[in-house]
Amino acid sequence: MEPVEDPPMVAKLRSLLNRGARIEITDGRVFMGQFMCIDHSKNIILAGAFESRPTQPLPVDQSTTQTAPGVAEALATLTGDDASKRKPGILKKAPLPEDEKRFVGQVMIPGHHIVKAEMDCSHLRGTDSRLQVPGIFDLNYLRG
């Protein structure tokens, strides 16, 4: 019995095995790890995965948006700049919150929670430096 050749899309998915993947799910979390397998329900298994979730910014209190009297002048004398040259509201800006990351190891992500799946397709590049195939595959063809 002769071996059956894989359909083109199955062959592309097979070439992505053991490559880096980044999966975004419905609640905003992102999983990054090594793509191990996928089934017909689009359930994906990643190995050596990290979970990244955005931290919520702290609520801004209306009382903190106004600069207290004398604070702008005190900062201007400490830094040596003129208070009239500074932009208004510069004191109320807070640093952007960073994502909270943790190692989760091997994880199975249910297909119905997947919003976006990105795979490392660097091995699919030809002699041309431009990517010849899309980095994001539509997995709807697996539904059957």
PDB file of C-alpha atoms in Angstrom:
ATOM      1  CA  MET A   1       0.000   0.000   0.000  1.00  0.00           C
ATOM      2  CA  GLU A   2       1.401   3.387  -1.043  1.00  0.00           C
ATOM      3  CA  PRO A   3       1.581   6.276   1.437  1.00  0.00           C
ATOM      4  CA  VAL A   4      -1.145   8.868   0.960  1.00  0.00           C
ATOM      5  CA  GLU A   5       0.057  12.421   0.369  1.00  0.00           C
ATOM      6  CA  ASP A   6      -1.264  15.073   2.752  1.00  0.00           C
ATOM      7  CA  PRO A   7      -3.531  17.818   1.389  1.00  0.00           C
ATOM      8  CA  PRO A   8      -1.636  21.138   1.002  1.00  0.00           C
ATOM      9  CA  MET A   9      -3.118  22.814   4.104  1.00  0.00           C
ATOM     10  CA  VAL A  10      -2.393  19.751   6.260  1.00  0.00           C
ATOM     11  CA  ALA A  11       1.174  19.742   4.956  1.00  0.00           C
ATOM     12  CA  LYS A  12       1.524  23.431   5.920  1.00  0.00           C
ATOM     13  CA  LEU A  13       0.196  22.732   9.407  1.00  0.00           C
ATOM     14  CA  ARG A  14       2.510  19.738   9.739  1.00  0.00           C
ATOM     15  CA  SER A  15       5.457  22.004   8.841  1.00  0.00           C
ATOM     16  CA  LEU A  16       4.476  24.306  11.728  1.00  0.00           C
ATOM     17  CA  LEU A  17       4.817  21.569  14.355  1.00  0.00           C
ATOM     18  CA  ASN A  18       7.452  22.332  17.008  1.00  0.00           C
ATOM     19  CA  ARG A  19       7.595  25.979  15.907  1.00  0.00           C
ATOM     20  CA  GLY A  20       6.913  29.051  18.007  1.00  0.00           C
ATOM     21  CA  ALA A  21       3.280  30.102  18.353  1.00  0.00           C
ATOM     22  CA  ARG A  22       1.404  33.020  19.870  1.00  0.00           C
ATOM     23  CA  ILE A  23      -2.285  32.413  20.676  1.00  0.00           C
ATOM     24  CA  GLU A  24      -4.652  35.188  21.788  1.00  0.00           C
ATOM     25  CA  ILE A  25      -7.884  34.143  23.512  1.00  0.00           C
ATOM     26  CA  THR A  26     -11.235  35.811  24.198  1.00  0.00           C
ATOM     27  CA  ASP A  27     -10.431  37.130  27.692  1.00  0.00           C
ATOM     28  CA  GLY A  28      -7.363  39.024  26.446  1.00  0.00           C
ATOM     29  CA  ARG A  29      -4.713  36.569  27.583  1.00  0.00           C
ATOM     30  CA  VAL A  30      -1.919  35.554  25.221  1.00  0.00           C
ATOM     31  CA  PHE A  31      -0.098  32.213  25.281  1.00  0.00           C
ATOM     32  CA  MET A  32       3.338  31.842  23.694  1.00  0.00           C
ATOM     33  CA  GLY A  33       4.995  28.476  23.328  1.00  0.00           C
ATOM     34  CA  GLN A  34       5.939  25.601  21.059  1.00  0.00           C
ATOM     35  CA  PHE A  35       3.100  24.424  18.778  1.00  0.00           C
ATOM     36  CA  MET A  36       2.588  20.705  19.429  1.00  0.00           C
ATOM     37  CA  CYS A  37      -0.770  19.742  17.911  1.00  0.00           C
ATOM     38  CA  ILE A  38      -4.222  20.809  16.746  1.00  0.00           C
ATOM     39  CA  ASP A  39      -7.445  18.869  16.257  1.00  0.00           C
ATOM     40  CA  HIS A  40     -10.613  19.330  14.195  1.00  0.00           C
ATOM     41  CA  SER A  41     -12.163  21.519  16.912  1.00  0.00           C
ATOM     42  CA  LYS A  42      -9.163  23.888  16.682  1.00  0.00           C
ATOM     43  CA  ASN A  43      -7.979  22.914  20.178  1.00  0.00           C
ATOM     44  CA  ILE A  44      -4.276  23.736  20.275  1.00  0.00           C
ATOM     45  CA  ILE A  45      -1.597  22.307  22.552  1.00  0.00           C
ATOM     46  CA  LEU A  46       1.490  24.400  23.317  1.00  0.00           C
ATOM     47  CA  ALA A  47       4.558  23.142  25.196  1.00  0.00           C
ATOM     48  CA  GLY A  48       6.852  25.330  27.272  1.00  0.00           C
ATOM     49  CA  ALA A  49       4.177  28.014  27.216  1.00  0.00           C
ATOM     50  CA  PHE A  50       4.059  31.388  28.906  1.00  0.00           C
ATOM     51  CA  GLU A  51       0.799  33.131  29.744  1.00  0.00           C
ATOM     52  CA  SER A  52       0.672  36.895  29.415  1.00  0.00           C
ATOM     53  CA  ARG A  53      -2.296  38.904  30.590  1.00  0.00           C
ATOM     54  CA  PRO A  54      -2.733  42.645  30.610  1.00  0.00           C
ATOM     55  CA  THR A  55      -2.964  44.277  34.002  1.00  0.00           C
ATOM     56  CA  GLN A  56      -5.815  46.708  34.397  1.00  0.00           C
ATOM     57  CA  PRO A  57      -4.841  50.367  34.774  1.00  0.00           C
ATOM     58  CA  LEU A  58      -5.611  51.886  38.140  1.00  0.00           C
ATOM     59  CA  PRO A  59      -8.780  54.013  38.165  1.00  0.00           C
ATOM     60  CA  VAL A  60      -8.020  57.723  37.997  1.00  0.00           C
ATOM     61  CA  ASP A  61      -9.432  59.685  40.910  1.00  0.00           C
ATOM     62  CA  GLN A  62     -10.718  63.128  39.980  1.00  0.00           C
ATOM     63  CA  SER A  63      -8.875  64.664  42.939  1.00  0.00           C
ATOM     64  CA  THR A  64      -5.511  63.454  41.615  1.00  0.00           C
ATOM     65  CA  THR A  65      -5.951  64.992  38.173  1.00  0.00           C
ATOM     66  CA  GLN A  66      -5.543  68.512  39.555  1.00  0.00           C
ATOM     67  CA  THR A  67      -2.035  69.581  40.540  1.00  0.00           C
ATOM     68  CA  ALA A  68      -1.874  70.798  44.127  1.00  0.00           C
ATOM     69  CA  PRO A  69      -0.902  74.460  44.527  1.00  0.00           C
ATOM     70  CA  GLY A  70       2.831  74.907  44.783  1.00  0.00           C
ATOM     71  CA  VAL A  71       3.757  71.440  43.463  1.00  0.00           C
ATOM     72  CA  ALA A  72       4.429  72.652  39.918  1.00  0.00           C
ATOM     73  CA  GLU A  73       6.554  75.518  41.195  1.00  0.00           C
ATOM     74  CA  ALA A  74       8.515  73.234  43.531  1.00  0.00           C
ATOM     75  CA  LEU A  75       9.232  70.788  40.728  1.00  0.00           C
ATOM     76  CA  ALA A  76      10.243  73.613  38.421  1.00  0.00           C
ATOM     77  CA  THR A  77      12.818  74.892  40.905  1.00  0.00           C
ATOM     78  CA  LEU A  78      14.177  71.374  41.521  1.00  0.00           C
ATOM     79  CA  THR A  79      14.522  70.550  37.834  1.00  0.00           C
ATOM     80  CA  GLY A  80      15.536  74.032  36.768  1.00  0.00           C
ATOM     81  CA  ASP A  81      12.838  74.458  34.117  1.00  0.00           C
ATOM     82  CA  ASP A  82      10.264  77.201  33.880  1.00  0.00           C
ATOM     83  CA  ALA A  83       6.742  76.177  34.947  1.00  0.00           C
ATOM     84  CA  SER A  84       5.268  78.233  32.107  1.00  0.00           C
ATOM     85  CA  LYS A  85       7.119  76.089  29.510  1.00  0.00           C
ATOM     86  CA  ARG A  86       5.881  72.753  30.862  1.00  0.00           C
ATOM     87  CA  LYS A  87       2.914  70.998  29.336  1.00  0.00           C
ATOM     88  CA  PRO A  88      -0.266  71.041  31.413  1.00  0.00           C
ATOM     89  CA  GLY A  89      -1.175  67.734  33.022  1.00  0.00           C
ATOM     90  CA  ILE A  90       2.342  66.325  32.923  1.00  0.00           C
ATOM     91  CA  LEU A  91       2.168  65.356  36.608  1.00  0.00           C
ATOM     92  CA  LYS A  92      -0.967  63.216  36.303  1.00  0.00           C
ATOM     93  CA  LYS A  93       0.439  60.785  33.733  1.00  0.00           C
ATOM     94  CA  ALA A  94       1.155  57.370  35.167  1.00  0.00           C
ATOM     95  CA  PRO A  95       3.427  54.799  33.554  1.00  0.00           C
ATOM     96  CA  LEU A  96       1.643  52.297  31.357  1.00  0.00           C
ATOM     97  CA  PRO A  97       0.953  49.009  33.118  1.00  0.00           C
ATOM     98  CA  GLU A  98       2.973  46.040  31.929  1.00  0.00           C
ATOM     99  CA  ASP A  99       1.621  42.609  31.132  1.00  0.00           C
ATOM    100  CA  GLU A 100       1.684  40.055  33.908  1.00  0.00           C
ATOM    101  CA  LYS A 101       3.598  36.974  32.715  1.00  0.00           C
ATOM    102  CA  ARG A 102       3.943  33.472  34.120  1.00  0.00           C
ATOM    103  CA  PHE A 103       5.208  30.100  32.977  1.00  0.00           C
ATOM    104  CA  VAL A 104       2.407  27.545  32.526  1.00  0.00           C
ATOM    105  CA  GLY A 105       4.292  24.678  30.836  1.00  0.00           C
ATOM    106  CA  GLN A 106       2.097  22.541  28.599  1.00  0.00           C
ATOM    107  CA  VAL A 107      -1.337  24.004  27.941  1.00  0.00           C
ATOM    108  CA  MET A 108      -4.383  23.041  25.879  1.00  0.00           C
ATOM    109  CA  ILE A 109      -6.286  26.025  24.508  1.00  0.00           C
ATOM    110  CA  PRO A 110      -9.903  25.281  23.504  1.00  0.00           C
ATOM    111  CA  GLY A 111     -10.601  26.249  19.908  1.00  0.00           C
ATOM    112  CA  HIS A 112     -13.751  28.209  20.723  1.00  0.00           C
ATOM    113  CA  HIS A 113     -11.680  30.596  22.889  1.00  0.00           C
ATOM    114  CA  ILE A 114      -9.067  31.355  20.216  1.00  0.00           C
ATOM    115  CA  VAL A 115      -9.270  34.854  18.768  1.00  0.00           C
ATOM    116  CA  LYS A 116      -5.961  34.876  16.897  1.00  0.00           C
ATOM    117  CA  ALA A 117      -3.229  32.328  16.209  1.00  0.00           C
ATOM    118  CA  GLU A 118       0.206  33.407  14.991  1.00  0.00           C
ATOM    119  CA  MET A 119       2.891  30.930  14.016  1.00  0.00           C
ATOM    120  CA  ASP A 120       6.615  31.242  13.299  1.00  0.00           C
ATOM    121  CA  CYS A 121       6.783  30.781   9.524  1.00  0.00           C
ATOM    122  CA  SER A 122      10.439  31.688   9.047  1.00  0.00           C
ATOM    123  CA  HIS A 123      11.170  28.197   7.698  1.00  0.00           C
ATOM    124  CA  LEU A 124       8.657  28.755   4.866  1.00  0.00           C
ATOM    125  CA  ARG A 125      10.624  31.665   3.403  1.00  0.00           C
ATOM    126  CA  GLY A 126      12.273  31.026   0.088  1.00  0.00           C
ATOM    127  CA  THR A 127      15.334  32.749  -1.317  1.00  0.00           C
ATOM    128  CA  ASP A 128      13.295  35.961  -1.381  1.00  0.00           C
ATOM    129  CA  SER A 129      13.452  37.868   1.908  1.00  0.00           C
ATOM    130  CA  ARG A 130       9.704  38.549   1.844  1.00  0.00           C
ATOM    131  CA  LEU A 131       7.341  36.115   3.502  1.00  0.00           C
ATOM    132  CA  GLN A 132       5.625  34.053   0.803  1.00  0.00           C
ATOM    133  CA  VAL A 133       2.874  32.545   2.949  1.00  0.00           C
ATOM    134  CA  PRO A 134       0.657  34.222   5.522  1.00  0.00           C
ATOM    135  CA  GLY A 135       1.837  34.138   9.112  1.00  0.00           C
ATOM    136  CA  ILE A 136      -1.714  33.628  10.343  1.00  0.00           C
ATOM    137  CA  PHE A 137      -3.585  30.607   9.026  1.00  0.00           C
ATOM    138  CA  ASP A 138      -7.353  30.428   8.863  1.00  0.00           C
ATOM    139  CA  LEU A 139      -8.180  27.247  10.753  1.00  0.00           C
ATOM    140  CA  ASN A 140     -11.863  27.107   9.740  1.00  0.00           C
ATOM    141  CA  TYR A 141     -11.165  24.409   7.169  1.00  0.00           C
ATOM    142  CA  LEU A 142     -10.658  21.980  10.059  1.00  0.00           C
ATOM    143  CA  ARG A 143     -14.347  22.171  10.933  1.00  0.00           C
ATOM    144  CA  GLY A 144     -15.991  19.296   9.199  1.00  0.00           C
TER     145      GLY A 144
END
